[in-house]
Amino acid sequence: PPPSLPTGRILDPAHPLSKVTELPNLRSLAARGINFVGAYAENPLCAPSRASTFTGRRTSSIRVWNNVKAIATVIGRYC
């Protein structure tokens, strides 16, 4: 996306919102660890994103769509 649009990466010093957003606790945490500015998640929800990471497959191929259905209930049927 163009740099003028919010991308969710406001801890990135190059992002325009970084200079006008106060996030002292999050900035402190990022300063003490690693800030993955270019990181990508397959899905914005926790369970589908984790399932994708665990299996190395897209959420659409393993059919984990939300946080309700655990991967254990679908792994045997769809993988």
PDB file of N, CA and C in Angstrom:
ATOM      1  N   PRO A   1       0.828  -1.202   0.000  1.00  0.00           N
ATOM      2  CA  PRO A   1       0.000   0.000   0.000  1.00  0.00           C
ATOM      3  C   PRO A   1       0.863   1.254   0.000  1.00  0.00           C
ATOM      4  N   PRO A   2       0.312   2.333  -0.473  1.00  0.00           N
ATOM      5  CA  PRO A   2       1.060   3.597  -0.437  1.00  0.00           C
ATOM      6  C   PRO A   2       1.418   3.970   0.999  1.00  0.00           C
ATOM      7  N   PRO A   3       2.529   4.647   1.212  1.00  0.00           N
ATOM      8  CA  PRO A   3       2.954   4.976   2.575  1.00  0.00           C
ATOM      9  C   PRO A   3       1.969   5.843   3.344  1.00  0.00           C
ATOM     10  N   SER A   4       1.050   6.499   2.666  1.00  0.00           N
ATOM     11  CA  SER A   4       0.093   7.355   3.367  1.00  0.00           C
ATOM     12  C   SER A   4      -1.032   6.539   4.023  1.00  0.00           C
ATOM     13  N   LEU A   5      -1.177   5.278   3.631  1.00  0.00           N
ATOM     14  CA  LEU A   5      -2.234   4.443   4.198  1.00  0.00           C
ATOM     15  C   LEU A   5      -1.723   3.670   5.400  1.00  0.00           C
ATOM     16  N   PRO A   6      -2.533   3.555   6.456  1.00  0.00           N
ATOM     17  CA  PRO A   6      -2.098   2.785   7.621  1.00  0.00           C
ATOM     18  C   PRO A   6      -1.962   1.307   7.275  1.00  0.00           C
ATOM     19  N   THR A   7      -0.866   0.693   7.670  1.00  0.00           N
ATOM     20  CA  THR A   7      -0.636  -0.719   7.391  1.00  0.00           C
ATOM     21  C   THR A   7      -0.581  -1.550   8.660  1.00  0.00           C
ATOM     22  N   GLY A   8      -0.657  -0.915   9.813  1.00  0.00           N
ATOM     23  CA  GLY A   8      -0.536  -1.651  11.064  1.00  0.00           C
ATOM     24  C   GLY A   8       0.889  -1.692  11.575  1.00  0.00           C
ATOM     25  N   ARG A   9       1.818  -1.127  10.838  1.00  0.00           N
ATOM     26  CA  ARG A   9       3.228  -1.164  11.231  1.00  0.00           C
ATOM     27  C   ARG A   9       3.656   0.166  11.840  1.00  0.00           C
ATOM     28  N   ILE A  10       2.916   0.645  12.797  1.00  0.00           N
ATOM     29  CA  ILE A  10       3.193   1.985  13.324  1.00  0.00           C
ATOM     30  C   ILE A  10       4.439   2.035  14.192  1.00  0.00           C
ATOM     31  N   LEU A  11       5.027   0.903  14.551  1.00  0.00           N
ATOM     32  CA  LEU A  11       6.297   0.927  15.268  1.00  0.00           C
ATOM     33  C   LEU A  11       7.473   1.124  14.320  1.00  0.00           C
ATOM     34  N   ASP A  12       7.238   0.978  13.031  1.00  0.00           N
ATOM     35  CA  ASP A  12       8.270   1.207  12.028  1.00  0.00           C
ATOM     36  C   ASP A  12       8.523   2.712  11.959  1.00  0.00           C
ATOM     37  N   PRO A  13       9.738   3.164  12.243  1.00  0.00           N
ATOM     38  CA  PRO A  13      10.019   4.608  12.226  1.00  0.00           C
ATOM     39  C   PRO A  13       9.738   5.264  10.874  1.00  0.00           C
ATOM     40  N   ALA A  14       9.738   4.499   9.800  1.00  0.00           N
ATOM     41  CA  ALA A  14       9.472   5.055   8.479  1.00  0.00           C
ATOM     42  C   ALA A  14       7.981   5.270   8.223  1.00  0.00           C
ATOM     43  N   HIS A  15       7.141   4.695   9.055  1.00  0.00           N
ATOM     44  CA  HIS A  15       5.692   4.827   8.856  1.00  0.00           C
ATOM     45  C   HIS A  15       5.236   6.207   9.318  1.00  0.00           C
ATOM     46  N   PRO A  16       4.376   6.889   8.544  1.00  0.00           N
ATOM     47  CA  PRO A  16       3.953   8.250   8.906  1.00  0.00           C
ATOM     48  C   PRO A  16       3.253   8.335  10.260  1.00  0.00           C
ATOM     49  N   LEU A  17       2.520   7.323  10.650  1.00  0.00           N
ATOM     50  CA  LEU A  17       1.822   7.369  11.943  1.00  0.00           C
ATOM     51  C   LEU A  17       2.764   7.166  13.131  1.00  0.00           C
ATOM     52  N   SER A  18       3.959   6.664  12.868  1.00  0.00           N
ATOM     53  CA  SER A  18       4.917   6.402  13.942  1.00  0.00           C
ATOM     54  C   SER A  18       5.266   7.673  14.718  1.00  0.00           C
ATOM     55  N   LYS A  19       5.318   8.792  14.025  1.00  0.00           N
ATOM     56  CA  LYS A  19       5.722  10.053  14.662  1.00  0.00           C
ATOM     57  C   LYS A  19       4.612  10.718  15.460  1.00  0.00           C
ATOM     58  N   VAL A  20       3.366  10.332  15.224  1.00  0.00           N
ATOM     59  CA  VAL A  20       2.248  10.988  15.905  1.00  0.00           C
ATOM     60  C   VAL A  20       1.484  10.064  16.852  1.00  0.00           C
ATOM     61  N   THR A  21       1.927   8.818  16.969  1.00  0.00           N
ATOM     62  CA  THR A  21       1.235   7.855  17.818  1.00  0.00           C
ATOM     63  C   THR A  21       2.053   7.583  19.069  1.00  0.00           C
ATOM     64  N   GLU A  22       1.428   7.727  20.218  1.00  0.00           N
ATOM     65  CA  GLU A  22       2.114   7.452  21.474  1.00  0.00           C
ATOM     66  C   GLU A  22       1.806   6.024  21.922  1.00  0.00           C
ATOM     67  N   LEU A  23       2.817   5.204  21.921  1.00  0.00           N
ATOM     68  CA  LEU A  23       2.693   3.817  22.369  1.00  0.00           C
ATOM     69  C   LEU A  23       3.906   3.476  23.229  1.00  0.00           C
ATOM     70  N   PRO A  24       4.045   4.112  24.396  1.00  0.00           N
ATOM     71  CA  PRO A  24       5.281   3.948  25.165  1.00  0.00           C
ATOM     72  C   PRO A  24       5.563   2.504  25.588  1.00  0.00           C
ATOM     73  N   ASN A  25       4.551   1.777  26.010  1.00  0.00           N
ATOM     74  CA  ASN A  25       4.788   0.408  26.454  1.00  0.00           C
ATOM     75  C   ASN A  25       5.163  -0.505  25.297  1.00  0.00           C
ATOM     76  N   LEU A  26       4.482  -0.369  24.184  1.00  0.00           N
ATOM     77  CA  LEU A  26       4.781  -1.189  23.015  1.00  0.00           C
ATOM     78  C   LEU A  26       6.156  -0.832  22.445  1.00  0.00           C
ATOM     79  N   ARG A  27       6.483   0.465  22.435  1.00  0.00           N
ATOM     80  CA  ARG A  27       7.804   0.875  21.946  1.00  0.00           C
ATOM     81  C   ARG A  27       8.910   0.350  22.870  1.00  0.00           C
ATOM     82  N   SER A  28       8.668   0.354  24.172  1.00  0.00           N
ATOM     83  CA  SER A  28       9.640  -0.175  25.127  1.00  0.00           C
ATOM     84  C   SER A  28       9.860  -1.666  24.904  1.00  0.00           C
ATOM     85  N   LEU A  29       8.784  -2.390  24.709  1.00  0.00           N
ATOM     86  CA  LEU A  29       8.874  -3.820  24.448  1.00  0.00           C
ATOM     87  C   LEU A  29       9.645  -4.082  23.157  1.00  0.00           C
ATOM     88  N   ALA A  30       9.347  -3.324  22.116  1.00  0.00           N
ATOM     89  CA  ALA A  30      10.044  -3.486  20.835  1.00  0.00           C
ATOM     90  C   ALA A  30      11.523  -3.130  20.963  1.00  0.00           C
ATOM     91  N   ALA A  31      11.844  -2.149  21.792  1.00  0.00           N
ATOM     92  CA  ALA A  31      13.238  -1.739  21.967  1.00  0.00           C
ATOM     93  C   ALA A  31      14.057  -2.812  22.686  1.00  0.00           C
ATOM     94  N   ARG A  32      13.401  -3.614  23.518  1.00  0.00           N
ATOM     95  CA  ARG A  32      14.108  -4.654  24.271  1.00  0.00           C
ATOM     96  C   ARG A  32      14.208  -5.968  23.500  1.00  0.00           C
ATOM     97  N   GLY A  33      13.486  -6.077  22.394  1.00  0.00           N
ATOM     98  CA  GLY A  33      13.484  -7.333  21.653  1.00  0.00           C
ATOM     99  C   GLY A  33      13.672  -7.102  20.176  1.00  0.00           C
ATOM    100  N   ILE A  34      12.968  -7.882  19.410  1.00  0.00           N
ATOM    101  CA  ILE A  34      13.058  -7.788  17.961  1.00  0.00           C
ATOM    102  C   ILE A  34      11.730  -7.268  17.434  1.00  0.00           C
ATOM    103  N   ASN A  35      11.792  -6.280  16.578  1.00  0.00           N
ATOM    104  CA  ASN A  35      10.606  -5.703  15.960  1.00  0.00           C
ATOM    105  C   ASN A  35      10.551  -6.193  14.519  1.00  0.00           C
ATOM    106  N   PHE A  36       9.623  -7.100  14.227  1.00  0.00           N
ATOM    107  CA  PHE A  36       9.501  -7.667  12.887  1.00  0.00           C
ATOM    108  C   PHE A  36       8.649  -6.744  12.011  1.00  0.00           C
ATOM    109  N   VAL A  37       9.287  -5.757  11.436  1.00  0.00           N
ATOM    110  CA  VAL A  37       8.588  -4.759  10.633  1.00  0.00           C
ATOM    111  C   VAL A  37       7.993  -5.394   9.380  1.00  0.00           C
ATOM    112  N   GLY A  38       8.689  -6.342   8.782  1.00  0.00           N
ATOM    113  CA  GLY A  38       8.226  -6.963   7.545  1.00  0.00           C
ATOM    114  C   GLY A  38       7.535  -8.295   7.757  1.00  0.00           C
ATOM    115  N   ALA A  39       7.094  -8.578   8.977  1.00  0.00           N
ATOM    116  CA  ALA A  39       6.467  -9.866   9.261  1.00  0.00           C
ATOM    117  C   ALA A  39       5.099  -9.976   8.596  1.00  0.00           C
ATOM    118  N   TYR A  40       4.687 -11.193   8.348  1.00  0.00           N
ATOM    119  CA  TYR A  40       3.412 -11.447   7.682  1.00  0.00           C
ATOM    120  C   TYR A  40       2.683 -12.552   8.426  1.00  0.00           C
ATOM    121  N   ALA A  41       1.402 -12.384   8.631  1.00  0.00           N
ATOM    122  CA  ALA A  41       0.573 -13.431   9.232  1.00  0.00           C
ATOM    123  C   ALA A  41      -0.444 -13.879   8.193  1.00  0.00           C
ATOM    124  N   GLU A  42      -0.639 -15.169   8.092  1.00  0.00           N
ATOM    125  CA  GLU A  42      -1.572 -15.722   7.108  1.00  0.00           C
ATOM    126  C   GLU A  42      -2.999 -15.265   7.383  1.00  0.00           C
ATOM    127  N   ASN A  43      -3.331 -15.040   8.645  1.00  0.00           N
ATOM    128  CA  ASN A  43      -4.697 -14.695   9.016  1.00  0.00           C
ATOM    129  C   ASN A  43      -4.651 -13.764  10.222  1.00  0.00           C
ATOM    130  N   PRO A  44      -5.554 -12.790  10.338  1.00  0.00           N
ATOM    131  CA  PRO A  44      -5.527 -11.892  11.490  1.00  0.00           C
ATOM    132  C   PRO A  44      -5.995 -12.549  12.788  1.00  0.00           C
ATOM    133  N   LEU A  45      -6.641 -13.687  12.702  1.00  0.00           N
ATOM    134  CA  LEU A  45      -7.093 -14.388  13.904  1.00  0.00           C
ATOM    135  C   LEU A  45      -6.006 -15.336  14.400  1.00  0.00           C
ATOM    136  N   CYS A  46      -5.977 -15.563  15.704  1.00  0.00           N
ATOM    137  CA  CYS A  46      -4.916 -16.349  16.326  1.00  0.00           C
ATOM    138  C   CYS A  46      -4.881 -17.801  15.856  1.00  0.00           C
ATOM    139  N   ALA A  47      -5.967 -18.549  16.028  1.00  0.00           N
ATOM    140  CA  ALA A  47      -5.952 -19.983  15.724  1.00  0.00           C
ATOM    141  C   ALA A  47      -5.661 -20.269  14.248  1.00  0.00           C
ATOM    142  N   PRO A  48      -6.291 -19.576  13.306  1.00  0.00           N
ATOM    143  CA  PRO A  48      -5.955 -19.851  11.906  1.00  0.00           C
ATOM    144  C   PRO A  48      -4.498 -19.514  11.566  1.00  0.00           C
ATOM    145  N   SER A  49      -3.997 -18.429  12.121  1.00  0.00           N
ATOM    146  CA  SER A  49      -2.616 -18.046  11.847  1.00  0.00           C
ATOM    147  C   SER A  49      -1.647 -19.071  12.427  1.00  0.00           C
ATOM    148  N   ARG A  50      -1.902 -19.530  13.644  1.00  0.00           N
ATOM    149  CA  ARG A  50      -1.049 -20.556  14.254  1.00  0.00           C
ATOM    150  C   ARG A  50      -1.136 -21.868  13.489  1.00  0.00           C
ATOM    151  N   ALA A  51      -2.335 -22.243  13.089  1.00  0.00           N
ATOM    152  CA  ALA A  51      -2.504 -23.484  12.328  1.00  0.00           C
ATOM    153  C   ALA A  51      -1.712 -23.413  11.027  1.00  0.00           C
ATOM    154  N   SER A  52      -1.719 -22.263  10.395  1.00  0.00           N
ATOM    155  CA  SER A  52      -0.960 -22.072   9.163  1.00  0.00           C
ATOM    156  C   SER A  52       0.537 -22.205   9.430  1.00  0.00           C
ATOM    157  N   THR A  53       0.991 -21.630  10.530  1.00  0.00           N
ATOM    158  CA  THR A  53       2.401 -21.723  10.896  1.00  0.00           C
ATOM    159  C   THR A  53       2.790 -23.165  11.211  1.00  0.00           C
ATOM    160  N   PHE A  54       1.957 -23.862  11.962  1.00  0.00           N
ATOM    161  CA  PHE A  54       2.257 -25.245  12.348  1.00  0.00           C
ATOM    162  C   PHE A  54       2.321 -26.179  11.149  1.00  0.00           C
ATOM    163  N   THR A  55       1.421 -25.991  10.198  1.00  0.00           N
ATOM    164  CA  THR A  55       1.333 -26.914   9.064  1.00  0.00           C
ATOM    165  C   THR A  55       2.126 -26.464   7.848  1.00  0.00           C
ATOM    166  N   GLY A  56       2.429 -25.167   7.791  1.00  0.00           N
ATOM    167  CA  GLY A  56       3.111 -24.638   6.618  1.00  0.00           C
ATOM    168  C   GLY A  56       2.181 -24.506   5.422  1.00  0.00           C
ATOM    169  N   ARG A  57       0.886 -24.498   5.683  1.00  0.00           N
ATOM    170  CA  ARG A  57      -0.110 -24.400   4.615  1.00  0.00           C
ATOM    171  C   ARG A  57      -1.011 -23.198   4.851  1.00  0.00           C
ATOM    172  N   ARG A  58      -1.658 -22.740   3.782  1.00  0.00           N
ATOM    173  CA  ARG A  58      -2.580 -21.603   3.894  1.00  0.00           C
ATOM    174  C   ARG A  58      -3.813 -22.006   4.690  1.00  0.00           C
ATOM    175  N   THR A  59      -4.418 -21.032   5.355  1.00  0.00           N
ATOM    176  CA  THR A  59      -5.613 -21.328   6.152  1.00  0.00           C
ATOM    177  C   THR A  59      -6.744 -21.857   5.286  1.00  0.00           C
ATOM    178  N   SER A  60      -6.813 -21.435   4.050  1.00  0.00           N
ATOM    179  CA  SER A  60      -7.873 -21.933   3.167  1.00  0.00           C
ATOM    180  C   SER A  60      -7.695 -23.415   2.850  1.00  0.00           C
ATOM    181  N   SER A  61      -6.463 -23.896   2.803  1.00  0.00           N
ATOM    182  CA  SER A  61      -6.251 -25.309   2.485  1.00  0.00           C
ATOM    183  C   SER A  61      -6.451 -26.215   3.690  1.00  0.00           C
ATOM    184  N   ILE A  62      -6.269 -25.685   4.901  1.00  0.00           N
ATOM    185  CA  ILE A  62      -6.502 -26.512   6.088  1.00  0.00           C
ATOM    186  C   ILE A  62      -7.863 -26.246   6.722  1.00  0.00           C
ATOM    187  N   ARG A  63      -8.585 -25.291   6.155  1.00  0.00           N
ATOM    188  CA  ARG A  63      -9.962 -24.979   6.549  1.00  0.00           C
ATOM    189  C   ARG A  63     -10.127 -24.622   8.028  1.00  0.00           C
ATOM    190  N   VAL A  64      -9.198 -23.862   8.539  1.00  0.00           N
ATOM    191  CA  VAL A  64      -9.324 -23.312   9.894  1.00  0.00           C
ATOM    192  C   VAL A  64      -9.662 -21.843   9.694  1.00  0.00           C
ATOM    193  N   TRP A  65     -10.918 -21.484   9.926  1.00  0.00           N
ATOM    194  CA  TRP A  65     -11.401 -20.146   9.595  1.00  0.00           C
ATOM    195  C   TRP A  65     -11.523 -19.213  10.788  1.00  0.00           C
ATOM    196  N   ASN A  66     -11.601 -19.759  12.015  1.00  0.00           N
ATOM    197  CA  ASN A  66     -11.841 -18.897  13.175  1.00  0.00           C
ATOM    198  C   ASN A  66     -11.163 -19.479  14.411  1.00  0.00           C
ATOM    199  N   ASN A  67     -11.361 -18.860  15.547  1.00  0.00           N
ATOM    200  CA  ASN A  67     -10.751 -19.311  16.794  1.00  0.00           C
ATOM    201  C   ASN A  67     -11.572 -20.376  17.501  1.00  0.00           C
ATOM    202  N   VAL A  68     -12.721 -20.743  16.953  1.00  0.00           N
ATOM    203  CA  VAL A  68     -13.597 -21.716  17.599  1.00  0.00           C
ATOM    204  C   VAL A  68     -13.173 -23.140  17.284  1.00  0.00           C
ATOM    205  N   LYS A  69     -12.879 -23.413  16.040  1.00  0.00           N
ATOM    206  CA  LYS A  69     -12.530 -24.759  15.595  1.00  0.00           C
ATOM    207  C   LYS A  69     -11.030 -24.969  15.730  1.00  0.00           C
ATOM    208  N   ALA A  70     -10.644 -25.892  16.586  1.00  0.00           N
ATOM    209  CA  ALA A  70      -9.220 -26.147  16.812  1.00  0.00           C
ATOM    210  C   ALA A  70      -8.636 -26.952  15.662  1.00  0.00           C
ATOM    211  N   ILE A  71      -7.327 -26.833  15.482  1.00  0.00           N
ATOM    212  CA  ILE A  71      -6.679 -27.561  14.390  1.00  0.00           C
ATOM    213  C   ILE A  71      -6.788 -29.070  14.591  1.00  0.00           C
ATOM    214  N   ALA A  72      -6.818 -29.528  15.819  1.00  0.00           N
ATOM    215  CA  ALA A  72      -6.923 -30.964  16.080  1.00  0.00           C
ATOM    216  C   ALA A  72      -8.205 -31.553  15.503  1.00  0.00           C
ATOM    217  N   THR A  73      -9.251 -30.742  15.379  1.00  0.00           N
ATOM    218  CA  THR A  73     -10.514 -31.265  14.854  1.00  0.00           C
ATOM    219  C   THR A  73     -10.534 -31.315  13.341  1.00  0.00           C
ATOM    220  N   VAL A  74      -9.597 -30.652  12.681  1.00  0.00           N
ATOM    221  CA  VAL A  74      -9.594 -30.663  11.230  1.00  0.00           C
ATOM    222  C   VAL A  74      -8.374 -31.336  10.625  1.00  0.00           C
ATOM    223  N   ILE A  75      -7.326 -31.524  11.397  1.00  0.00           N
ATOM    224  CA  ILE A  75      -6.074 -32.020  10.854  1.00  0.00           C
ATOM    225  C   ILE A  75      -6.227 -33.404  10.219  1.00  0.00           C
ATOM    226  N   GLY A  76      -7.002 -34.265  10.818  1.00  0.00           N
ATOM    227  CA  GLY A  76      -7.170 -35.603  10.280  1.00  0.00           C
ATOM    228  C   GLY A  76      -8.023 -35.645   9.027  1.00  0.00           C
ATOM    229  N   ARG A  77      -8.939 -34.730   8.871  1.00  0.00           N
ATOM    230  CA  ARG A  77      -9.868 -34.755   7.746  1.00  0.00           C
ATOM    231  C   ARG A  77      -9.345 -34.038   6.506  1.00  0.00           C
ATOM    232  N   TYR A  78      -8.585 -32.969   6.676  1.00  0.00           N
ATOM    233  CA  TYR A  78      -8.266 -32.125   5.523  1.00  0.00           C
ATOM    234  C   TYR A  78      -6.797 -32.074   5.149  1.00  0.00           C
ATOM    235  N   CYS A  79      -5.916 -32.588   5.969  1.00  0.00           N
ATOM    236  CA  CYS A  79      -4.479 -32.478   5.652  1.00  0.00           C
ATOM    237  C   CYS A  79      -3.952 -33.741   5.019  1.00  0.00           C
TER     238      CYS A  79
END
